[in-house]
PDB file of N, CA and C in Angstrom:
ATOM      1  N   MET C1258     -60.452  -0.142-189.435  1.00 91.00           N
ATOM      2  CA  MET C1258     -59.872  -1.284-189.838  1.00 91.00           C
ATOM      3  C   MET C1258     -58.761  -1.759-188.465  1.00 91.00           C
ATOM      4  N   THR C1259     -58.476  -2.791-188.405  1.00 96.00           N
ATOM      5  CA  THR C1259     -57.683  -3.451-187.403  1.00 96.00           C
ATOM      6  C   THR C1259     -56.293  -3.887-188.021  1.00 96.00           C
ATOM      7  N   THR C1260     -55.109  -4.026-187.338  1.00 96.00           N
ATOM      8  CA  THR C1260     -54.176  -4.335-187.626  1.00 96.00           C
ATOM      9  C   THR C1260     -54.186  -5.617-188.323  1.00 96.00           C
ATOM     10  N   ALA C1261     -54.978  -6.711-187.816  1.00 96.00           N
ATOM     11  CA  ALA C1261     -55.106  -7.826-188.637  1.00 96.00           C
ATOM     12  C   ALA C1261     -55.532  -7.948-189.716  1.00 96.00           C
ATOM     13  N   GLN C1262     -56.631  -7.095-190.190  1.00 96.00           N
ATOM     14  CA  GLN C1262     -57.380  -6.664-191.352  1.00 96.00           C
ATOM     15  C   GLN C1262     -56.332  -6.142-192.102  1.00 96.00           C
ATOM     16  N   VAL C1263     -55.688  -5.019-192.002  1.00 95.00           N
ATOM     17  CA  VAL C1263     -54.329  -4.370-192.756  1.00 95.00           C
ATOM     18  C   VAL C1263     -53.465  -5.534-193.124  1.00 95.00           C
ATOM     19  N   LYS C1264     -53.083  -6.388-192.244  1.00 96.00           N
ATOM     20  CA  LYS C1264     -52.142  -7.633-192.893  1.00 96.00           C
ATOM     21  C   LYS C1264     -52.753  -8.558-193.620  1.00 96.00           C
ATOM     22  N   GLU C1265     -54.111  -8.688-193.289  1.00 96.00           N
ATOM     23  CA  GLU C1265     -54.776  -9.591-194.562  1.00 96.00           C
ATOM     24  C   GLU C1265     -54.614  -8.890-195.857  1.00 96.00           C
ATOM     25  N   GLN C1266     -55.203  -7.829-195.722  1.00 96.00           N
ATOM     26  CA  GLN C1266     -54.934  -6.876-197.036  1.00 96.00           C
ATOM     27  C   GLN C1266     -53.722  -6.905-197.822  1.00 96.00           C
ATOM     28  N   ILE C1267     -52.773  -6.767-197.012  1.00 96.00           N
ATOM     29  CA  ILE C1267     -51.314  -6.850-197.519  1.00 96.00           C
ATOM     30  C   ILE C1267     -50.883  -8.019-198.088  1.00 96.00           C
ATOM     31  N   ASP C1268     -51.327  -8.981-197.495  1.00 96.00           N
ATOM     32  CA  ASP C1268     -51.075 -10.440-197.899  1.00 96.00           C
ATOM     33  C   ASP C1268     -51.665 -10.341-198.923  1.00 96.00           C
ATOM     34  N   ALA C1269     -52.830 -10.059-199.278  1.00 97.00           N
ATOM     35  CA  ALA C1269     -53.736 -10.584-200.571  1.00 97.00           C
ATOM     36  C   ALA C1269     -53.300  -9.472-201.464  1.00 97.00           C
ATOM     37  N   MET C1270     -52.158  -8.402-201.356  1.00 97.00           N
ATOM     38  CA  MET C1270     -51.737  -7.600-202.725  1.00 97.00           C
ATOM     39  C   MET C1270     -50.955  -8.458-203.763  1.00 97.00           C
ATOM     40  N   SER C1271     -50.832  -7.794-204.647  1.00 97.00           N
ATOM     41  CA  SER C1271     -49.946  -8.085-205.988  1.00 97.00           C
ATOM     42  C   SER C1271     -48.402  -7.748-205.224  1.00 97.00           C
ATOM     43  N   ASP C1272     -47.548  -8.074-205.849  1.00 97.00           N
ATOM     44  CA  ASP C1272     -46.049  -7.449-205.690  1.00 97.00           C
ATOM     45  C   ASP C1272     -46.125  -5.866-205.871  1.00 97.00           C
ATOM     46  N   ASP C1273     -46.807  -5.743-207.216  1.00 97.00           N
ATOM     47  CA  ASP C1273     -46.688  -4.174-207.419  1.00 97.00           C
ATOM     48  C   ASP C1273     -47.521  -3.261-206.411  1.00 97.00           C
ATOM     49  N   ASP C1274     -48.614  -3.877-206.195  1.00 97.00           N
ATOM     50  CA  ASP C1274     -49.451  -3.088-205.216  1.00 97.00           C
ATOM     51  C   ASP C1274     -48.547  -3.016-203.695  1.00 97.00           C
ATOM     52  N   ARG C1275     -48.187  -4.006-203.405  1.00 97.00           N
ATOM     53  CA  ARG C1275     -47.334  -3.978-202.015  1.00 97.00           C
ATOM     54  C   ARG C1275     -45.990  -2.975-202.454  1.00 97.00           C
ATOM     55  N   PHE C1276     -45.580  -2.901-203.363  1.00 97.00           N
ATOM     56  CA  PHE C1276     -44.455  -1.942-203.322  1.00 97.00           C
ATOM     57  C   PHE C1276     -45.046  -0.599-203.375  1.00 97.00           C
ATOM     58  N   PHE C1277     -45.879  -0.502-204.075  1.00 97.00           N
ATOM     59  CA  PHE C1277     -46.933   0.897-203.940  1.00 97.00           C
ATOM     60  C   PHE C1277     -47.031   1.072-202.794  1.00 97.00           C
ATOM     61  N   ALA C1278     -47.575   0.445-202.045  1.00 96.00           N
ATOM     62  CA  ALA C1278     -47.888   0.690-200.472  1.00 96.00           C
ATOM     63  C   ALA C1278     -46.805   0.872-199.729  1.00 96.00           C
ATOM     64  N   THR C1279     -45.740   0.342-199.778  1.00 97.00           N
ATOM     65  CA  THR C1279     -44.265   0.404-199.347  1.00 97.00           C
ATOM     66  C   THR C1279     -43.991   1.982-199.304  1.00 97.00           C
ATOM     67  N   ALA C1280     -43.998   2.124-200.695  1.00 97.00           N
ATOM     68  CA  ALA C1280     -43.438   3.442-201.045  1.00 97.00           C
ATOM     69  C   ALA C1280     -44.581   4.823-200.678  1.00 97.00           C
ATOM     70  N   TYR C1281     -45.641   4.470-200.617  1.00 97.00           N
ATOM     71  CA  TYR C1281     -46.740   5.343-200.018  1.00 97.00           C
ATOM     72  C   TYR C1281     -46.402   5.556-198.233  1.00 97.00           C
ATOM     73  N   LEU C1282     -46.495   4.518-197.750  1.00 97.00           N
ATOM     74  CA  LEU C1282     -45.936   4.640-196.035  1.00 97.00           C
ATOM     75  C   LEU C1282     -44.660   5.365-196.121  1.00 97.00           C
ATOM     76  N   GLN C1283     -43.685   4.963-196.938  1.00 96.00           N
ATOM     77  CA  GLN C1283     -42.606   5.924-196.586  1.00 96.00           C
ATOM     78  C   GLN C1283     -42.516   7.431-196.981  1.00 96.00           C
ATOM     79  N   HIS C1284     -43.357   7.723-197.855  1.00 96.00           N
ATOM     80  CA  HIS C1284     -43.952   8.807-198.484  1.00 96.00           C
ATOM     81  C   HIS C1284     -44.335   9.699-196.927  1.00 96.00           C
ATOM     82  N   LEU C1285     -45.331   8.999-196.401  1.00 96.00           N
ATOM     83  CA  LEU C1285     -46.202   9.567-195.229  1.00 96.00           C
ATOM     84  C   LEU C1285     -45.142   9.483-194.257  1.00 96.00           C
ATOM     85  N   ALA C1286     -44.309   8.902-193.892  1.00 96.00           N
ATOM     86  CA  ALA C1286     -43.461   9.167-192.920  1.00 96.00           C
ATOM     87  C   ALA C1286     -42.513  10.313-193.118  1.00 96.00           C
ATOM     88  N   ASN C1287     -41.974  10.418-194.459  1.00 95.00           N
ATOM     89  CA  ASN C1287     -41.100  11.567-195.069  1.00 95.00           C
ATOM     90  C   ASN C1287     -41.760  12.710-194.624  1.00 95.00           C
ATOM     91  N   GLU C1288     -43.081  12.802-195.184  1.00 95.00           N
ATOM     92  CA  GLU C1288     -43.630  14.397-194.995  1.00 95.00           C
ATOM     93  C   GLU C1288     -43.879  14.459-193.295  1.00 95.00           C
ATOM     94  N   ARG C1289     -43.793  13.713-192.564  1.00 96.00           N
ATOM     95  CA  ARG C1289     -44.108  14.186-190.925  1.00 96.00           C
ATOM     96  C   ARG C1289     -42.860  14.194-190.397  1.00 96.00           C
ATOM     97  N   ASP C1290     -41.459  13.785-190.985  1.00 97.00           N
ATOM     98  CA  ASP C1290     -40.097  13.948-190.589  1.00 97.00           C
ATOM     99  C   ASP C1290     -39.673  15.450-190.640  1.00 97.00           C
ATOM    100  N   GLU C1291     -40.032  16.194-189.401  1.00 97.00           N
ATOM    101  CA  GLU C1291     -39.407  17.635-189.385  1.00 97.00           C
ATOM    102  C   GLU C1291     -38.085  17.568-189.621  1.00 97.00           C
ATOM    103  N   GLN C1292     -37.079  16.865-188.931  1.00 97.00           N
ATOM    104  CA  GLN C1292     -35.636  16.843-189.417  1.00 97.00           C
ATOM    105  C   GLN C1292     -35.313  16.648-190.609  1.00 97.00           C
ATOM    106  N   ARG C1293     -35.993  15.785-191.252  1.00 96.00           N
ATOM    107  CA  ARG C1293     -35.688  15.471-192.726  1.00 96.00           C
ATOM    108  C   ARG C1293     -35.909  16.882-193.381  1.00 96.00           C
ATOM    109  N   LYS C1294     -37.286  17.340-193.285  1.00 96.00           N
ATOM    110  CA  LYS C1294     -37.546  18.437-193.906  1.00 96.00           C
ATOM    111  C   LYS C1294     -36.190  19.701-193.823  1.00 96.00           C
ATOM    112  N   ALA C1295     -35.977  19.771-192.440  1.00 97.00           N
ATOM    113  CA  ALA C1295     -35.077  20.878-192.122  1.00 97.00           C
ATOM    114  C   ALA C1295     -33.651  20.427-193.100  1.00 97.00           C
ATOM    115  N   ARG C1296     -33.085  19.453-192.938  1.00 96.00           N
ATOM    116  CA  ARG C1296     -31.880  18.669-193.715  1.00 96.00           C
ATOM    117  C   ARG C1296     -32.100  19.159-195.248  1.00 96.00           C
ATOM    118  N   LEU C1297     -33.229  18.868-195.652  1.00 96.00           N
ATOM    119  CA  LEU C1297     -33.449  19.098-197.151  1.00 96.00           C
ATOM    120  C   LEU C1297     -33.421  20.419-197.391  1.00 96.00           C
ATOM    121  N   GLY C1298     -34.239  21.260-196.380  1.00 96.00           N
ATOM    122  CA  GLY C1298     -33.920  22.756-196.555  1.00 96.00           C
ATOM    123  C   GLY C1298     -32.787  23.445-196.651  1.00 96.00           C
ATOM    124  N   ALA C1299     -31.836  22.934-195.631  1.00 96.00           N
ATOM    125  CA  ALA C1299     -30.543  23.386-195.719  1.00 96.00           C
ATOM    126  C   ALA C1299     -29.826  23.005-197.021  1.00 96.00           C
ATOM    127  N   ARG C1300     -29.831  21.794-197.380  1.00 93.00           N
ATOM    128  CA  ARG C1300     -29.011  21.388-198.659  1.00 93.00           C
ATOM    129  C   ARG C1300     -29.647  22.086-200.005  1.00 93.00           C
ATOM    130  N   MET C1301     -30.857  22.807-199.925  1.00 94.00           N
ATOM    131  CA  MET C1301     -31.584  23.265-201.334  1.00 94.00           C
ATOM    132  C   MET C1301     -30.844  24.721-200.928  1.00 94.00           C
ATOM    133  N   LYS C1302     -30.599  25.353-199.931  1.00 95.00           N
ATOM    134  CA  LYS C1302     -30.112  26.706-199.729  1.00 95.00           C
ATOM    135  C   LYS C1302     -28.465  26.719-200.129  1.00 95.00           C
ATOM    136  N   ARG C1303     -27.800  25.442-199.529  1.00 93.00           N
ATOM    137  CA  ARG C1303     -26.650  25.519-200.122  1.00 93.00           C
ATOM    138  C   ARG C1303     -26.339  25.539-201.415  1.00 93.00           C
ATOM    139  N   MET C1304     -27.285  24.878-202.203  1.00 91.00           N
ATOM    140  CA  MET C1304     -27.214  24.603-203.731  1.00 91.00           C
ATOM    141  C   MET C1304     -27.607  25.860-204.181  1.00 91.00           C
ATOM    142  N   ASP C1305     -28.580  26.789-203.745  1.00 93.00           N
ATOM    143  CA  ASP C1305     -29.191  27.900-204.091  1.00 93.00           C
ATOM    144  C   ASP C1305     -28.095  28.874-204.133  1.00 93.00           C
ATOM    145  N   GLU C1306     -26.748  28.610-203.174  1.00 93.00           N
ATOM    146  CA  GLU C1306     -25.968  29.426-203.133  1.00 93.00           C
ATOM    147  C   GLU C1306     -24.837  29.343-203.938  1.00 93.00           C
ATOM    148  N   GLY C1307     -24.984  28.283-204.835  1.00 89.00           N
ATOM    149  CA  GLY C1307     -23.829  28.101-205.757  1.00 89.00           C
ATOM    150  C   GLY C1307     -23.139  26.617-205.466  1.00 89.00           C
ATOM    151  N   ARG C1308     -23.210  25.787-204.369  1.00 89.00           N
ATOM    152  CA  ARG C1308     -22.405  24.822-203.657  1.00 89.00           C
ATOM    153  C   ARG C1308     -22.927  23.923-204.505  1.00 89.00           C
ATOM    154  N   LYS C1309     -22.923  23.511-205.460  1.00 88.00           N
ATOM    155  CA  LYS C1309     -23.386  22.093-206.240  1.00 88.00           C
ATOM    156  C   LYS C1309     -22.158  21.350-206.967  1.00 88.00           C
ATOM    157  N   ILE C1310     -22.654  20.275-207.577  1.00 88.00           N
ATOM    158  CA  ILE C1310     -21.663  19.510-208.235  1.00 88.00           C
ATOM    159  C   ILE C1310     -21.998  19.159-209.481  1.00 88.00           C
ATOM    160  N   SER C1311     -20.964  19.161-210.329  1.00 89.00           N
ATOM    161  CA  SER C1311     -21.174  19.084-211.555  1.00 89.00           C
ATOM    162  C   SER C1311     -21.562  17.451-212.415  1.00 89.00           C
ATOM    163  N   GLN C1312     -21.895  17.326-213.497  1.00 92.00           N
ATOM    164  CA  GLN C1312     -22.407  15.978-213.603  1.00 92.00           C
ATOM    165  C   GLN C1312     -20.841  15.364-213.868  1.00 92.00           C
ATOM    166  N   GLU C1313     -19.933  15.841-214.380  1.00 94.00           N
ATOM    167  CA  GLU C1313     -18.671  15.122-214.579  1.00 94.00           C
ATOM    168  C   GLU C1313     -17.996  14.757-213.002  1.00 94.00           C
ATOM    169  N   GLN C1314     -18.170  15.711-212.029  1.00 93.00           N
ATOM    170  CA  GLN C1314     -17.745  15.213-210.907  1.00 93.00           C
ATOM    171  C   GLN C1314     -18.668  14.271-210.417  1.00 93.00           C
ATOM    172  N   LEU C1315     -19.707  14.379-210.373  1.00 93.00           N
ATOM    173  CA  LEU C1315     -20.794  13.235-209.961  1.00 93.00           C
ATOM    174  C   LEU C1315     -20.284  11.719-210.736  1.00 93.00           C
ATOM    175  N   LEU C1316     -20.014  11.721-211.735  1.00 95.00           N
ATOM    176  CA  LEU C1316     -19.790  10.658-212.578  1.00 95.00           C
ATOM    177  C   LEU C1316     -18.328   9.947-212.017  1.00 95.00           C
ATOM    178  N   GLU C1317     -17.374  11.066-211.584  1.00 95.00           N
ATOM    179  CA  GLU C1317     -16.122  10.477-211.109  1.00 95.00           C
ATOM    180  C   GLU C1317     -16.491   9.959-209.718  1.00 95.00           C
ATOM    181  N   LEU C1318     -16.991  10.790-208.941  1.00 94.00           N
ATOM    182  CA  LEU C1318     -17.603  10.107-207.644  1.00 94.00           C
ATOM    183  C   LEU C1318     -18.018   8.531-207.559  1.00 94.00           C
ATOM    184  N   HIS C1319     -19.109   8.407-208.763  1.00 96.00           N
ATOM    185  CA  HIS C1319     -19.769   7.251-208.478  1.00 96.00           C
ATOM    186  C   HIS C1319     -18.434   6.050-209.053  1.00 96.00           C
ATOM    187  N   GLN C1320     -17.749   6.399-210.070  1.00 96.00           N
ATOM    188  CA  GLN C1320     -16.571   5.552-210.732  1.00 96.00           C
ATOM    189  C   GLN C1320     -15.649   5.116-209.248  1.00 96.00           C
ATOM    190  N   GLN C1321     -15.365   6.026-208.551  1.00 96.00           N
ATOM    191  CA  GLN C1321     -14.617   5.806-207.438  1.00 96.00           C
ATOM    192  C   GLN C1321     -15.223   4.907-206.226  1.00 96.00           C
ATOM    193  N   LEU C1322     -16.399   4.994-206.110  1.00 96.00           N
ATOM    194  CA  LEU C1322     -17.424   4.262-205.396  1.00 96.00           C
ATOM    195  C   LEU C1322     -17.665   2.882-205.483  1.00 96.00           C
ATOM    196  N   GLU C1323     -17.917   2.774-206.902  1.00 96.00           N
ATOM    197  CA  GLU C1323     -17.932   1.547-207.877  1.00 96.00           C
ATOM    198  C   GLU C1323     -16.615   0.771-207.509  1.00 96.00           C
ATOM    199  N   ALA C1324     -15.433   1.253-207.783  1.00 96.00           N
ATOM    200  CA  ALA C1324     -14.149   0.648-207.647  1.00 96.00           C
ATOM    201  C   ALA C1324     -14.033   0.052-206.351  1.00 96.00           C
ATOM    202  N   ARG C1325     -14.439   1.036-205.336  1.00 95.00           N
ATOM    203  CA  ARG C1325     -14.265   0.364-203.852  1.00 95.00           C
ATOM    204  C   ARG C1325     -15.526  -0.572-203.478  1.00 95.00           C
ATOM    205  N   GLY C1326     -16.252  -1.034-204.365  1.00 91.00           N
ATOM    206  CA  GLY C1326     -17.101  -1.815-204.052  1.00 91.00           C
ATOM    207  C   GLY C1326     -18.500  -1.323-203.257  1.00 91.00           C
ATOM    208  N   LEU C1327     -18.549  -0.184-203.571  1.00 87.00           N
ATOM    209  CA  LEU C1327     -19.900   0.527-203.032  1.00 87.00           C
ATOM    210  C   LEU C1327     -20.907   1.113-203.886  1.00 87.00           C
TER     211      LEU C1327
END
């Protein structure tokens, strides 16, 4: 399939199908990103070592960010 054919197929998709296609393409990119995998692995290791955040801490952080407009 050519790039032009792919564009034509995407143009013909519904918004829901286009949303799914976008998510799938991002998933493929993430699966092939070795640096991303390494970062996630390091984060999981830190969590396994007990370096976690409680729900209360997360809610507080969220409220602080919202107050700053973020």
